[in-house]
Short mmCIF file of C-alpha atoms in Angstrom, two decimals:
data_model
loop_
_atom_site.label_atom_id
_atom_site.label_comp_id
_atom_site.label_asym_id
_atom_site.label_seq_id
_atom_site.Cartn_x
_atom_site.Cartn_y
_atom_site.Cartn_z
CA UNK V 1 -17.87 11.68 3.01
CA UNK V 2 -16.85 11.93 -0.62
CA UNK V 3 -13.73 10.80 -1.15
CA UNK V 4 -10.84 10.96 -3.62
CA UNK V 5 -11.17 8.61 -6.70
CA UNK V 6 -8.32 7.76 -9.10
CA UNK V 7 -10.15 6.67 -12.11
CA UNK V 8 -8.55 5.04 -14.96
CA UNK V 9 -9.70 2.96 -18.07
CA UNK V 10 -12.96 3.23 -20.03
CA UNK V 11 -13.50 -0.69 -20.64
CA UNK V 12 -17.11 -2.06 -20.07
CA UNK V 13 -16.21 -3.76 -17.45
CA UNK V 14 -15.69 -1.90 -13.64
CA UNK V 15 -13.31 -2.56 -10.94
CA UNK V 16 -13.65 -1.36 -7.30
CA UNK V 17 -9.97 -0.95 -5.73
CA UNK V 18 -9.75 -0.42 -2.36
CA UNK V 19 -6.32 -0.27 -0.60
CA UNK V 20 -5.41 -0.65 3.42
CA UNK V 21 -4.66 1.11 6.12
CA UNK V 22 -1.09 3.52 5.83
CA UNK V 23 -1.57 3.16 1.68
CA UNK V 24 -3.52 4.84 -0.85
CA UNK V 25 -4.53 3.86 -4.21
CA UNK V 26 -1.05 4.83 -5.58
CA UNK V 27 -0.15 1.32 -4.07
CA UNK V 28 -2.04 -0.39 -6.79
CA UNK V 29 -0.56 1.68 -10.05
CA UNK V 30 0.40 -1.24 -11.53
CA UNK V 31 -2.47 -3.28 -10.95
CA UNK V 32 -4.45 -0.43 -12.85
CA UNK V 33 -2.39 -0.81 -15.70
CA UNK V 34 -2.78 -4.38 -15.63
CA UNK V 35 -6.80 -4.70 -15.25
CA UNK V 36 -7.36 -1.79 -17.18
CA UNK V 37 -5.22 -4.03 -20.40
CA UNK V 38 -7.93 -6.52 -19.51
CA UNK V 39 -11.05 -4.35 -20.49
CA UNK V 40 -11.83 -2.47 -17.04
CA UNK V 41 -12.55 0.72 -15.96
CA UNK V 42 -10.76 1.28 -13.03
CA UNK V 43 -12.09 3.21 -9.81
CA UNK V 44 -9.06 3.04 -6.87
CA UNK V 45 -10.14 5.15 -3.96
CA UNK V 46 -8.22 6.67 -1.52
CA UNK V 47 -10.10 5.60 2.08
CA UNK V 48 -10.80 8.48 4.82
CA UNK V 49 -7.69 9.53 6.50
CA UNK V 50 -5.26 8.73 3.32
CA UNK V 51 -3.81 10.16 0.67
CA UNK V 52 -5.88 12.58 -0.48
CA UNK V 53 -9.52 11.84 0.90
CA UNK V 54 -10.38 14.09 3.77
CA UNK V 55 -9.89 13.32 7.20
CA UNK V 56 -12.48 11.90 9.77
CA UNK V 57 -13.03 12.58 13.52
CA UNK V 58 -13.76 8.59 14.29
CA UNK V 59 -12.77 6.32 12.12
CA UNK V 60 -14.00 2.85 11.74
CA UNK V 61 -14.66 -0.52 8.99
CA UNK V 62 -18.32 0.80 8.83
CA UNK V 63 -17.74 3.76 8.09
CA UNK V 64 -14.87 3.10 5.66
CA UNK V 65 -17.52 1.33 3.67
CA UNK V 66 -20.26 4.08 4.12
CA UNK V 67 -17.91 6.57 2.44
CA UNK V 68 -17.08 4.31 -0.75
CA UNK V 69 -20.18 3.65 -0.96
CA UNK V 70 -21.24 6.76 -1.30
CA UNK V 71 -18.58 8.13 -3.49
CA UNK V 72 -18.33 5.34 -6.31
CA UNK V 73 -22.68 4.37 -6.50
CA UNK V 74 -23.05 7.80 -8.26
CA UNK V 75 -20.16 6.52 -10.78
CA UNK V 76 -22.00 2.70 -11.30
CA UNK V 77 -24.24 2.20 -13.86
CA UNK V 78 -24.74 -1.12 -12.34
CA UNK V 79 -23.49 -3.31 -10.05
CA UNK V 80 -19.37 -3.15 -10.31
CA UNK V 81 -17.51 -6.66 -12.24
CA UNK V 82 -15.33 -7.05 -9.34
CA UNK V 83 -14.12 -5.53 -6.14
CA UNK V 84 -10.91 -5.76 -4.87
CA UNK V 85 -9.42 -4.94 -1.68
CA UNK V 86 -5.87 -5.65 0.19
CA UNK V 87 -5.93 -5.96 4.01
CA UNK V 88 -7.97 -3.51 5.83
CA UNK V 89 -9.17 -2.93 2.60
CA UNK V 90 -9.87 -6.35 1.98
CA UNK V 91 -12.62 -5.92 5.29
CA UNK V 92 -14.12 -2.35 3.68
CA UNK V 93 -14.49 -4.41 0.08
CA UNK V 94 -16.32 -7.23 1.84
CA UNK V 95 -18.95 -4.61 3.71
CA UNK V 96 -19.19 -2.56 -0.12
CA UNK V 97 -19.59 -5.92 -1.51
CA UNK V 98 -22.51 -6.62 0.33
CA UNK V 99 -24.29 -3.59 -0.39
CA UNK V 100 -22.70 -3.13 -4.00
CA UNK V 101 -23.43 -6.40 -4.91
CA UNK V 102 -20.66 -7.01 -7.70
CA UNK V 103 -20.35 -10.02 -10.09
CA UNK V 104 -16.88 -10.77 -8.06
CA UNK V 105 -15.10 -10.18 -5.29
CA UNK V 106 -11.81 -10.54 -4.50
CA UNK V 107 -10.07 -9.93 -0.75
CA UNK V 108 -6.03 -9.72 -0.56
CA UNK V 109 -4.74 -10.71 2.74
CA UNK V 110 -7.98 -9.22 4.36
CA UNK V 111 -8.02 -7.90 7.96
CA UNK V 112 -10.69 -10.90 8.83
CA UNK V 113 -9.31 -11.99 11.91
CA UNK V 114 -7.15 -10.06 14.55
CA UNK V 115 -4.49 -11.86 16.88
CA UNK V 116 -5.33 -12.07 20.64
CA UNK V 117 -3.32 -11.80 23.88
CA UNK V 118 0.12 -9.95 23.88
CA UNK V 119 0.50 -10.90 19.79
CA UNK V 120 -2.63 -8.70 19.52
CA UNK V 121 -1.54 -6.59 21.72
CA UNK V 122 1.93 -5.68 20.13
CA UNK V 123 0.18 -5.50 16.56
CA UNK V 124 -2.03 -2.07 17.91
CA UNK V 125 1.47 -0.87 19.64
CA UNK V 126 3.41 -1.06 16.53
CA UNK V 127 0.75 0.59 15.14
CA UNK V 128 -0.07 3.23 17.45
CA UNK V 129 3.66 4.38 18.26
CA UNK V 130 5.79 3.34 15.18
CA UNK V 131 7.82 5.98 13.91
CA UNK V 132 7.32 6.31 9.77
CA UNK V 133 10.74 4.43 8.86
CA UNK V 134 13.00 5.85 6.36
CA UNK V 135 13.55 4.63 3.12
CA UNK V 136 16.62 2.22 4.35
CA UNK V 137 14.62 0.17 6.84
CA UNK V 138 11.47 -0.27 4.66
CA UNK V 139 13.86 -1.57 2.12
CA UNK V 140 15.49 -3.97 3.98
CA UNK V 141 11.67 -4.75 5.36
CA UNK V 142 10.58 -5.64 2.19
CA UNK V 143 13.38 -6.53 0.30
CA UNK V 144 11.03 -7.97 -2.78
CA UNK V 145 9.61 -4.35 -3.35
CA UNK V 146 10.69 -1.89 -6.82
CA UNK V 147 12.28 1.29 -6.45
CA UNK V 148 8.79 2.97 -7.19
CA UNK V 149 6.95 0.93 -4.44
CA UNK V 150 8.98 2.02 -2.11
CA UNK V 151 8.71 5.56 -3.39
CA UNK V 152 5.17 5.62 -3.07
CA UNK V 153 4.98 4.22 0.26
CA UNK V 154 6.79 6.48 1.66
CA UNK V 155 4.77 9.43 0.19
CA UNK V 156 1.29 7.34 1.19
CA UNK V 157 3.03 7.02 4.93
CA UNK V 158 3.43 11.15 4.57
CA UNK V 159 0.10 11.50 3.64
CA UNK V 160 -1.41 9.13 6.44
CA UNK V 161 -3.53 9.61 9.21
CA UNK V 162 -2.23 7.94 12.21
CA UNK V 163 -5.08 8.22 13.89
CA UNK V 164 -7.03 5.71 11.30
CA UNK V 165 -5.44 3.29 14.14
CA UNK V 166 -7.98 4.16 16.41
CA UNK V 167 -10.61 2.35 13.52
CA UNK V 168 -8.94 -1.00 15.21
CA UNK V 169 -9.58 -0.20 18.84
CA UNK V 170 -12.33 -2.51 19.19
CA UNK V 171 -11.31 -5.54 16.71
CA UNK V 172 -14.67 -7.36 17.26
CA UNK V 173 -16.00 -5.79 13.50
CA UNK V 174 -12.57 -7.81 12.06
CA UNK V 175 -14.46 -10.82 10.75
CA UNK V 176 -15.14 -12.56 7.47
CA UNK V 177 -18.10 -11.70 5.11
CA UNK V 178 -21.65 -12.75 6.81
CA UNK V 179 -22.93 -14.14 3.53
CA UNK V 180 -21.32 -14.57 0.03
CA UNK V 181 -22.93 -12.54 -2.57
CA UNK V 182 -20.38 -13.33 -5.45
CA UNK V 183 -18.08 -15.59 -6.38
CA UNK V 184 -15.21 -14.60 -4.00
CA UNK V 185 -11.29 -15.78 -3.84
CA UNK V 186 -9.16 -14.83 -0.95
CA UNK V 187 -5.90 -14.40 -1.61
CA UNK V 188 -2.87 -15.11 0.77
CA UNK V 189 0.40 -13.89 1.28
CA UNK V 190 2.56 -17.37 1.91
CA UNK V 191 2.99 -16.31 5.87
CA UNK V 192 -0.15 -14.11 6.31
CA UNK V 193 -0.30 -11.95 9.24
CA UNK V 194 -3.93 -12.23 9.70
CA UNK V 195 -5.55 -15.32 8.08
CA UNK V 196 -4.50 -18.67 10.51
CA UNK V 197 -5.06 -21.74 9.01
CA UNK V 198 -8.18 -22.49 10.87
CA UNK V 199 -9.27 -19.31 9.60
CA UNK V 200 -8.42 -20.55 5.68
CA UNK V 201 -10.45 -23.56 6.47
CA UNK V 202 -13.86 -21.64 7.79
CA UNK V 203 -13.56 -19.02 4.63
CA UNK V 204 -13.61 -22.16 2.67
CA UNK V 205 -16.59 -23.82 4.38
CA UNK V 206 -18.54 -20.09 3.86
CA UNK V 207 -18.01 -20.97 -0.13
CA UNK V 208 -15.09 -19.02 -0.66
CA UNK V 209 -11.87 -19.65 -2.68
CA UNK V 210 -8.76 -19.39 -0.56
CA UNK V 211 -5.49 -19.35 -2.79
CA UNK V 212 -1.68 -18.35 -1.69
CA UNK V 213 1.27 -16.71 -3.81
CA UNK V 214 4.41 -18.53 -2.70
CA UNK V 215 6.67 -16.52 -1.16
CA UNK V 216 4.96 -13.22 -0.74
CA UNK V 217 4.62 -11.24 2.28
CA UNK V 218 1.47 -8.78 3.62
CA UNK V 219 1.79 -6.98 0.44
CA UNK V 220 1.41 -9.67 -1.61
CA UNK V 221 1.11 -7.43 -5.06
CA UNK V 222 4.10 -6.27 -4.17
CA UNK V 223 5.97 -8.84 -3.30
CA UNK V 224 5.67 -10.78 -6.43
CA UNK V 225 3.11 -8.59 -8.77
CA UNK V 226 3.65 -11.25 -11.92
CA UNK V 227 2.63 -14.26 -9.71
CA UNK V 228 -0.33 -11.64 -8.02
CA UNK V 229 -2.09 -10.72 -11.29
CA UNK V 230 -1.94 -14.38 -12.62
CA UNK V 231 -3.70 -15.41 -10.03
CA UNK V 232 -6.26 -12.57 -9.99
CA UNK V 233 -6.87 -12.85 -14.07
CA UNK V 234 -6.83 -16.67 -14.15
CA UNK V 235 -9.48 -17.01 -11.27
CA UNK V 236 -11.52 -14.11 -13.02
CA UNK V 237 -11.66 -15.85 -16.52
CA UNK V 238 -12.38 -19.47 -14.35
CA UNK V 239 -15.61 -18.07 -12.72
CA UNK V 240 -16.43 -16.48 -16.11
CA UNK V 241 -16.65 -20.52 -17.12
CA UNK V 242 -18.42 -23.12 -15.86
CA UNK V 243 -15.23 -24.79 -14.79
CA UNK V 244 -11.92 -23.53 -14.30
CA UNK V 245 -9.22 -22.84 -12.01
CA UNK V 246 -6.34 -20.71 -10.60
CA UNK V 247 -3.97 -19.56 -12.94
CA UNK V 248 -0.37 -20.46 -13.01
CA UNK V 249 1.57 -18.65 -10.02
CA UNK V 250 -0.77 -19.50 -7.00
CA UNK V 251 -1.08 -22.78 -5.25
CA UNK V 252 -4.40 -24.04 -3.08
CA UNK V 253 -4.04 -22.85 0.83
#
């Protein structure tokens, strides 16, 4: 499946954007702005079943990953600089990644892990059966989000597929990265719904760095974008170096 590509930038460096599941790449507008003032072209798909990619009759992380695949190799004229996803995203990036091989990687509160028993459980509910809230609730849901955030996700929830859910019927695929094939951080939200501790602590031992913006939600780019990008930039220059560290704004998990 080709899908929809919002391309922006024309630095000689490329970055793979890939968002998760209910968004689009509208979610990361000003993330593009921000990379693409750092010397990257930008390519910020919109996955199967959102925004305005085409819809698929199964959905699933595989295939996800087949379909950017597919649509951004024809734009590479090598392997990408970095790729970048958020959450569900954060799972498709790591599958791309290891077929893409990119000189980065970088996963955002990535769907990794899934929670078991009735925690599990309620997660696919919500999910499955959740009405599209109005503009009120998500505010007071996320009360750290712009006025344009919250514009666009209600337009991405409009343009959503809800059956993309049924890509999470069978959570056994939600699992970290087999191998590492780049330098790779993981970035936390401060109370991540998917990443436990223990989980933190086997990322690490796979050669991974795991990082957390205080005080930041799912959504973490959201919730605090200033503290989000100085964490992504700062890590980028560092493994550009033979030694360096996290920027200012994120703190060791």
């Amino acid at each position: 499946m080709r899908l929809a590509v919002h391309e922006t930038g024309a630095g000689a460096r490329t970055a793979i954007l890939i968002h998760g599941i209910m968004s689009d790449s509208r979610a990361w507008h000003r993330v593009t702005h921000e990379l693409e003032a750092q010397g990257f072209r930008v390519l910020a798909v919109d996955l199967a079943g959102h925004g305005r990619s085409p819809r698929a009759r199964r959905y699933s992380p595989a295939a996800w990953a087949d379909d950017v695949v597919e649509t951004v190799e024809p734009m590479l004229d090598g392997p990408p600089d970095v790729v970048l996803g958020h959450s569900l995203g954060g799972l498709v990036a790591s599958l791309v990644a290891d077929r893409l091989a990119p000189r980065a990687a970088i996963y955002v509160d990535p769907a990794f892990a899934f929670p078991t028993g009735l925690r599990g459980l309620a997660y696919k509910a919500f999910f499955a059966i959740a009405p599209r809230p109005r503009r009120g609730a998500l505010v007071r849901m996320n009360p750290k989000w712009s006025a344009v955030d919250v514009d666009i996700e209600l337009a991405t929830l409009r343009d959503w597929d809800k059956r993309t859910v049924l890509g999470f019927a069978d959570t056994r695929p939600l699992v970290p990265p087999a191998r590492l094939v780049a330098p790779t951080l993981v970035l936390l939200a401060e109370k991540s719904l998917l990443i436990t501790e223990r989980v933190a602590s086997d990322l690490r031992r796979r050669g991974m760095t795991v990082a957390t913006v205080p005080g930041t939600g799912h959504t973490v780019f959201r919730d605090d974008h200033a503290g989000f990008m100085d964490a992504v930039i700062g890590w980028l220059r560092s493994v550009a170096q033979p030694a360096g560290a996290i920027a200012a704004g994120a703190t060791s998990a």
